[in-house]
PDB file of C-alpha atoms in Angstrom:
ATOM      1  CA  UNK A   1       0.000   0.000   0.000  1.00 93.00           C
ATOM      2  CA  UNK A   2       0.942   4.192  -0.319  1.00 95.00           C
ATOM      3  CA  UNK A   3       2.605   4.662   2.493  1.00 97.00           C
ATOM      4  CA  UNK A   4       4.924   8.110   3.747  1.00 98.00           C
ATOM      5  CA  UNK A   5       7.447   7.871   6.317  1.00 98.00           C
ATOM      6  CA  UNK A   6       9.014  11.258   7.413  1.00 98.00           C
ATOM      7  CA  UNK A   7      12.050  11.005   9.498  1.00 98.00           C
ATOM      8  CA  UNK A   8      14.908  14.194  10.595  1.00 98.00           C
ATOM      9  CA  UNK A   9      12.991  15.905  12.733  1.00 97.00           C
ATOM     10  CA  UNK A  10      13.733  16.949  16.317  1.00 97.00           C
ATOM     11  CA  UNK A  11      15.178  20.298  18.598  1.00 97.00           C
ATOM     12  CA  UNK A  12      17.588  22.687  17.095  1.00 98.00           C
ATOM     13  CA  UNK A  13      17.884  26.406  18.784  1.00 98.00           C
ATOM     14  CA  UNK A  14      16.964  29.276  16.976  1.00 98.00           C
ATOM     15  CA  UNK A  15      18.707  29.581  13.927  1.00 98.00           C
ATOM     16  CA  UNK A  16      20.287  26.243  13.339  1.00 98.00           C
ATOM     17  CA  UNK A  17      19.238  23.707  10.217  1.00 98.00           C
ATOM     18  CA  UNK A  18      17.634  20.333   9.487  1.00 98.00           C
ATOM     19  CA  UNK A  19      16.535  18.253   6.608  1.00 98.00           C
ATOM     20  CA  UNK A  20      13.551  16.283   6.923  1.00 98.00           C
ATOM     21  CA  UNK A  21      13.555  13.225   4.818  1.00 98.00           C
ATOM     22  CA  UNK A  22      10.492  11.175   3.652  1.00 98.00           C
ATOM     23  CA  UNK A  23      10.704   7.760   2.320  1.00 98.00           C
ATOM     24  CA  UNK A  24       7.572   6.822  -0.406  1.00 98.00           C
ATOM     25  CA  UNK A  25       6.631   3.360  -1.011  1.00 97.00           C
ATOM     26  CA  UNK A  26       3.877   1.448  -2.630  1.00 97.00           C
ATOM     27  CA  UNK A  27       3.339   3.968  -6.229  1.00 96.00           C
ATOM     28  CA  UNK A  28       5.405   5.076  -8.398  1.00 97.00           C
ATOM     29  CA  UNK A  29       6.677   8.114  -6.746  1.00 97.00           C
ATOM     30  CA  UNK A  30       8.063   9.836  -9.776  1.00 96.00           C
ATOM     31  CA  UNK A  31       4.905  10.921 -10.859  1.00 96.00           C
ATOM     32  CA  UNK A  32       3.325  12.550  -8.314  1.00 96.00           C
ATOM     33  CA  UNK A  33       3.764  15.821  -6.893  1.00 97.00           C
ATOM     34  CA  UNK A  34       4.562  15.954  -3.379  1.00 97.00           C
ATOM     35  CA  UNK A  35       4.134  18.516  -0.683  1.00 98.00           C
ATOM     36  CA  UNK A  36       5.439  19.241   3.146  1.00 98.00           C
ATOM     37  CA  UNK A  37       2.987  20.303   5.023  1.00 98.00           C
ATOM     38  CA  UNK A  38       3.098  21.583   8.998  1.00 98.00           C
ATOM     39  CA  UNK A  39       0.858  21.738  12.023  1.00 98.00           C
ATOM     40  CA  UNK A  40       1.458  23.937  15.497  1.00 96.00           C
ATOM     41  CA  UNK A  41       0.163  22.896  18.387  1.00 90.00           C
ATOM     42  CA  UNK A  42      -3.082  24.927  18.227  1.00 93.00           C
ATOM     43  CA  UNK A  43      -3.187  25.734  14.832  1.00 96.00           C
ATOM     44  CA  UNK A  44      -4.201  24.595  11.617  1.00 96.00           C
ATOM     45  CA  UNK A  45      -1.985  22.584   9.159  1.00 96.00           C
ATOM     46  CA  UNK A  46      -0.645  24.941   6.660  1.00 96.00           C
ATOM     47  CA  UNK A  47       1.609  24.009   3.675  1.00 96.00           C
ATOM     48  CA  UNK A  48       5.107  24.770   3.615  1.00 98.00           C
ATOM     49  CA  UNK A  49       6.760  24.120   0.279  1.00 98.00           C
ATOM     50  CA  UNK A  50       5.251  22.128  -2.937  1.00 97.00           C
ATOM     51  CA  UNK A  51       7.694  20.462  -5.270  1.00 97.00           C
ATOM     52  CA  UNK A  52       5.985  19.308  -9.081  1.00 95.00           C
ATOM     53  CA  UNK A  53       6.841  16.083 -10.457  1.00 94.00           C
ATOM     54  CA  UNK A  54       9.742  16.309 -12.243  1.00 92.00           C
ATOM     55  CA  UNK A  55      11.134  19.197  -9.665  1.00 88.00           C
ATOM     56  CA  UNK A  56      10.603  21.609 -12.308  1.00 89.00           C
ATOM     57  CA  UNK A  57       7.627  23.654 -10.157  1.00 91.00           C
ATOM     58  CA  UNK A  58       8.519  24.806  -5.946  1.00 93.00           C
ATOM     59  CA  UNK A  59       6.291  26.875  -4.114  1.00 95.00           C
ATOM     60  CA  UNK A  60       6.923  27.899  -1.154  1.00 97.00           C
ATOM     61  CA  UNK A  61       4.666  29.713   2.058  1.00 97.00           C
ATOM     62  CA  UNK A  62       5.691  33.078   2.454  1.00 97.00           C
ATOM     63  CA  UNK A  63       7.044  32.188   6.211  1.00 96.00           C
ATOM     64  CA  UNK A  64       9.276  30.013   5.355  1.00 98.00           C
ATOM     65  CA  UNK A  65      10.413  31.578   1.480  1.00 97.00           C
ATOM     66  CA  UNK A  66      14.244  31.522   1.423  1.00 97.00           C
ATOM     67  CA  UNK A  67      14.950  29.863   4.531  1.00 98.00           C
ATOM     68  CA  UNK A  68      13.586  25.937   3.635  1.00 98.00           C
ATOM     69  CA  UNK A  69      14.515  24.312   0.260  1.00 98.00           C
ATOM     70  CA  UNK A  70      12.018  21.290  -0.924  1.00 98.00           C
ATOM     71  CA  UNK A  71      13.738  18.995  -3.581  1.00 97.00           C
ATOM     72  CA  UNK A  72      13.054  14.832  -4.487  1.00 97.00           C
ATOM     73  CA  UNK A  73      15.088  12.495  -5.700  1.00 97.00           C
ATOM     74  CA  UNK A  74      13.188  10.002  -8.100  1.00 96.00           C
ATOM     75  CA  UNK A  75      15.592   7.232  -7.828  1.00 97.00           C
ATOM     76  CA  UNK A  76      15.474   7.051  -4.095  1.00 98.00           C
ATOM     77  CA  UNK A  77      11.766   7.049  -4.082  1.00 98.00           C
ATOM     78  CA  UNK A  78      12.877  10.103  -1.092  1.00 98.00           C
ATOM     79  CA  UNK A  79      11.561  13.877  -0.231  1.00 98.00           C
ATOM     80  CA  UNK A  80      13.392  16.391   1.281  1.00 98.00           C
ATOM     81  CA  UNK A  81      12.958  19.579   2.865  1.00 98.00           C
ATOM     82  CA  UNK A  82      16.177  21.499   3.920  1.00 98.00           C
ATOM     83  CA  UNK A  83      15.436  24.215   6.689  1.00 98.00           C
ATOM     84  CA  UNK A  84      17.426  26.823   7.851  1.00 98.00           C
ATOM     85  CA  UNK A  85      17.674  29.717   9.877  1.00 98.00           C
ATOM     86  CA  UNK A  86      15.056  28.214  11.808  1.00 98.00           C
ATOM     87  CA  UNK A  87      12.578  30.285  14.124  1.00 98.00           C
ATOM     88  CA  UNK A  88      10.450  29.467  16.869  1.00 96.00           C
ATOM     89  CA  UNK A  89       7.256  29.864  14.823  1.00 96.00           C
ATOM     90  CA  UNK A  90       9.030  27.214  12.755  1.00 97.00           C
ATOM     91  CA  UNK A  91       8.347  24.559  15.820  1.00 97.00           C
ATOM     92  CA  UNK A  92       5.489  22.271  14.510  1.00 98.00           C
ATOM     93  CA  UNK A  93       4.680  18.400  12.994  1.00 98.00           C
ATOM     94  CA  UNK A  94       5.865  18.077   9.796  1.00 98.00           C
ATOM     95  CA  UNK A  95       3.752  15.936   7.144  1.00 98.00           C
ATOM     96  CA  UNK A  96       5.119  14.796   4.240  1.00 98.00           C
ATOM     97  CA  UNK A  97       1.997  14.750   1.537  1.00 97.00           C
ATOM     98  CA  UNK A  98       1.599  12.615  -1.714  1.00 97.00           C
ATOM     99  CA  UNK A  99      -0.760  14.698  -4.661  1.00 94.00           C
ATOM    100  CA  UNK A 100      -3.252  13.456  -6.819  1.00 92.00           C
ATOM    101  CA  UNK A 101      -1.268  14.036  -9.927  1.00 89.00           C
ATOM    102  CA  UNK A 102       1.792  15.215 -11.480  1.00 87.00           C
ATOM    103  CA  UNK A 103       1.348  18.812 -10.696  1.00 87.00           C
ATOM    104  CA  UNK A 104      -2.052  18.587  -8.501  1.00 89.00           C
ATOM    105  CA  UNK A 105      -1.635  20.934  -5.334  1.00 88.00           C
ATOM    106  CA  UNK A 106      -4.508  18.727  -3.912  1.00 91.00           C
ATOM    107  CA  UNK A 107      -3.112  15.678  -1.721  1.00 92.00           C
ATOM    108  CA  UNK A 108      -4.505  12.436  -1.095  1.00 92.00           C
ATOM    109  CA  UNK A 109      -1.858  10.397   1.366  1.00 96.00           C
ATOM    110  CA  UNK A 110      -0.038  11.794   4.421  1.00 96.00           C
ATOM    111  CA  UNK A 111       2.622  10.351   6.386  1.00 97.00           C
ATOM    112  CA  UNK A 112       2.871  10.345  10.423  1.00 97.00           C
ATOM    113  CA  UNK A 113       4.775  13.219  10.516  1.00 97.00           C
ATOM    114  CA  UNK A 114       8.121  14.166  12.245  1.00 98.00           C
ATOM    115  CA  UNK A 115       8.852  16.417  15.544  1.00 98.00           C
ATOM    116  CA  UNK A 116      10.495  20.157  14.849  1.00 98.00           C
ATOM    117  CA  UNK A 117      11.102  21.846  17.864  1.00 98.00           C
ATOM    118  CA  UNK A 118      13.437  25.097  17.750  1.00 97.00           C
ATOM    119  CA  UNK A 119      14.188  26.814  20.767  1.00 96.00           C
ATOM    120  CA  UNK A 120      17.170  27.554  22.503  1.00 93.00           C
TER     121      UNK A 120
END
């Protein structure tokens, strides 16, 4: 079966880096779009960055523009997202987020998520 499985999370003080990794089985990953997607506690989930199928198409939220970096590599069947100059605000579950299509912004499988937590 589709299955997401985000790992690279955890605490990092203000400022510092991570890269959040998430491993796709069960489709063939290279073509799909894929998303990361975040949740504070108390908040809604909000995207973060959106990478097309062939990488060719990143969006990014504004909070996070310049700072996190979403690329894929098809032959690991893998997601990234590379953070940096992380903020408080940044401190949330991170969801990695398979689409519907090749460049569909909708998504239709989520992983478990992984633990950010920056603070010093």
């Amino acid at each position: 079966q589709v299955q997401l499985v985000e790992s690279g999370g955890g605490l990092v003080p203000p400022g510092g880096s991570l890269r959040l990794s998430c491993a796709a089985s069960g489709f063939q990953f290279r073509l799909y779009a894929m998303s990361w997607y975040r949740q504070a506690p108390g908040k809604e989930r909000e995207s973060v960055a959106f990478i097309s199928w062939t990488g060719g198409i990143e969006d990014y939220a504004d909070s996070v523009k310049g700072r996190f970096t979403i690329t894929r590599d098809n032959a690991k069947n893998t997601l990234y997202l590379q953070m940096n100059s992380l903020k408080p605000e940044d401190t949330a579950e991170y969801y990695c987020a398979k689409s519907y299509g090749a460049t569909s912004r909708d998504m239709d499988v989520w992983g478990k998520g992984t633990l950010v937590a920056v603070s010093s």
